[in-house]
Amino acid sequence: MTRAITEVSDLTDKRRELLKAAVAKQDELPEKFARSQLNAVLYYEDMSGVIEADDSEEEDTLQTTTNLLNKIANEDGYLAKVSQGGGSAFVLDRYADEESGEKVTGVTPEDLREMAHQVLDRNGTSTDLSDVDFGNWQAVIRAVNKAVGKGVLMVKSEPNKYRLTERGIEAIRDST
């Protein structure tokens, strides 16, 4: 049995505008896309012909979260989640230069200790890390980012992947 999709007119304004934009730029998205890929396409493309919003409202309206995409998939039927992310988590040094031998990612306490010292050295900062539990990723990230005054280390993982449903695409196209 096929589940009914939410009527376009019953969608929240944000969901409706986001879906209109995604369908309009569907040819620029991979068939199975991550939230970040959708956000990038919608951020860099002029969407004024698709949604009625000024530039600042357009940016706020179109940038989405994983939570919102999951709700559209689970509650409205316009998206299908084709793969669940979250696996293979790691800590990323956003500014590491792999070509110069810096460690870009890490998972073990030894990796995180090396990454912490490389970030501090690269930023010309020193701080006492003797009380930091290098087995606790969040503790390491907080201590290092606080010491350098910006978000250098962060946890990353495989993202969820979505696709527009055929019925959803048709409903959006029929509504415009």
XYZ file of C-alpha atoms in Angstrom:
176
model
C 0.000 0.000 0.000
C 1.396 3.379 -0.991
C 1.228 6.096 1.628
C -0.438 9.369 0.626
C 1.690 12.484 0.483
C 0.822 15.715 2.253
C -1.041 18.155 0.019
C 1.275 20.942 -1.154
C -1.101 23.528 0.326
C -0.890 21.774 3.723
C 2.925 21.937 3.884
C 4.515 24.588 6.084
C 5.822 27.582 4.150
C 9.420 26.509 4.749
C 8.827 22.941 3.573
C 6.889 24.094 0.494
C 9.518 26.687 -0.528
C 12.384 24.261 0.107
C 10.730 21.548 -1.984
C 9.891 23.986 -4.808
C 13.532 25.032 -4.926
C 14.816 21.436 -4.773
C 12.535 20.345 -7.613
C 13.499 23.424 -9.679
C 17.209 22.591 -9.243
C 16.802 18.823 -9.365
C 19.073 18.526 -12.415
C 21.943 20.036 -10.385
C 21.586 17.564 -7.521
C 22.816 13.987 -7.510
C 19.914 11.510 -7.585
C 20.812 10.585 -3.994
C 21.929 13.740 -2.187
C 23.133 14.708 1.264
C 21.804 17.742 3.129
C 25.046 19.607 2.500
C 24.756 19.033 -1.265
C 21.195 20.358 -1.275
C 22.190 23.378 0.814
C 25.115 24.154 -1.505
C 22.986 24.077 -4.655
C 20.268 26.207 -3.108
C 22.743 28.666 -1.598
C 24.736 29.298 -4.762
C 21.832 29.377 -7.198
C 19.503 32.339 -7.723
C 16.175 31.096 -6.440
C 14.205 34.363 -6.812
C 12.278 32.930 -9.773
C 11.177 29.961 -7.673
C 10.337 31.396 -4.265
C 9.051 34.802 -3.291
C 11.583 36.087 -0.763
C 14.256 38.745 -0.589
C 17.902 37.648 -0.456
C 18.193 37.273 3.337
C 14.812 35.517 3.628
C 15.723 33.278 0.699
C 18.911 32.127 2.407
C 17.115 31.461 5.713
C 14.228 29.693 3.980
C 16.324 27.419 1.833
C 19.070 26.315 4.201
C 17.879 23.146 5.842
C 18.725 20.705 8.597
C 18.865 16.941 8.684
C 15.961 17.009 11.130
C 13.768 18.904 8.639
C 14.690 16.587 5.757
C 13.874 13.570 7.925
C 10.479 15.091 8.782
C 9.720 15.769 5.109
C 10.626 12.152 4.335
C 8.738 10.613 7.265
C 5.720 12.921 7.498
C 5.132 14.309 4.010
C 6.401 11.738 1.488
C 8.234 14.191 -0.794
C 11.636 12.749 0.061
C 12.805 9.220 0.631
C 15.754 8.552 2.920
C 17.902 6.152 0.919
C 20.717 5.722 3.426
C 21.165 6.413 7.106
C 24.304 8.318 7.989
C 26.067 8.536 11.286
C 28.450 5.640 10.821
C 32.193 6.010 10.568
C 32.485 9.094 12.766
C 35.864 10.806 13.097
C 37.417 14.071 14.265
C 38.395 16.444 11.469
C 40.997 19.218 11.527
C 39.305 21.662 9.138
C 42.544 23.501 8.346
C 45.055 20.639 8.218
C 47.374 20.483 5.230
C 47.788 16.835 4.364
C 50.448 17.626 1.758
C 52.695 19.086 4.441
C 52.269 15.989 6.617
C 49.576 17.224 8.982
C 47.028 14.753 10.354
C 43.610 15.565 8.865
C 41.423 13.057 10.708
C 41.648 11.005 13.844
C 39.739 8.571 16.016
C 42.121 7.239 18.668
C 43.416 9.121 21.706
C 46.886 9.112 20.112
C 45.463 10.651 16.903
C 43.659 13.328 18.886
C 46.715 14.182 20.966
C 48.760 14.623 17.760
C 46.013 16.698 16.153
C 45.613 18.902 19.232
C 49.311 19.742 19.299
C 49.437 20.363 15.531
C 46.490 22.800 15.765
C 48.061 24.642 18.687
C 51.442 24.815 16.910
C 49.900 25.949 13.630
C 48.039 28.741 15.438
C 51.021 29.815 17.549
C 49.158 28.964 20.740
C 50.000 26.869 23.729
C 47.746 25.620 26.461
C 47.972 23.001 29.168
C 46.263 19.870 27.887
C 47.340 17.637 30.781
C 43.792 17.524 32.200
C 42.167 16.715 28.849
C 40.850 13.180 28.418
C 41.998 12.340 24.876
C 39.535 9.425 24.819
C 36.695 11.992 24.981
C 36.386 13.609 21.556
C 34.190 16.467 22.753
C 36.580 17.359 25.571
C 39.500 17.524 23.133
C 37.534 19.566 20.600
C 36.334 22.048 23.256
C 39.808 22.517 24.746
C 41.583 22.991 21.399
C 38.946 25.196 19.787
C 38.785 27.362 22.925
C 42.580 27.729 22.967
C 42.744 28.901 19.330
C 39.504 30.889 19.468
C 37.780 29.237 16.507
C 36.226 25.974 15.365
C 39.167 24.000 13.984
C 38.376 20.500 15.219
C 34.938 18.973 14.682
C 33.237 15.581 14.596
C 32.166 14.430 11.152
C 30.381 11.304 9.984
C 28.755 9.858 6.916
C 25.633 11.911 6.066
C 22.094 10.697 5.480
C 21.200 10.515 1.780
C 17.829 11.445 0.312
C 16.075 11.486 -3.055
C 13.015 13.321 -4.265
C 10.050 10.971 -4.743
C 8.313 10.843 -8.123
C 4.945 11.583 -6.510
C 6.466 14.513 -4.638
C 8.054 15.937 -7.775
C 4.726 15.681 -9.617
C 2.808 17.334 -6.766
C 5.232 20.252 -6.593
C 5.243 20.727 -10.374
C 1.445 20.567 -10.496
C 1.187 23.229 -7.767
C 3.188 25.875 -9.632
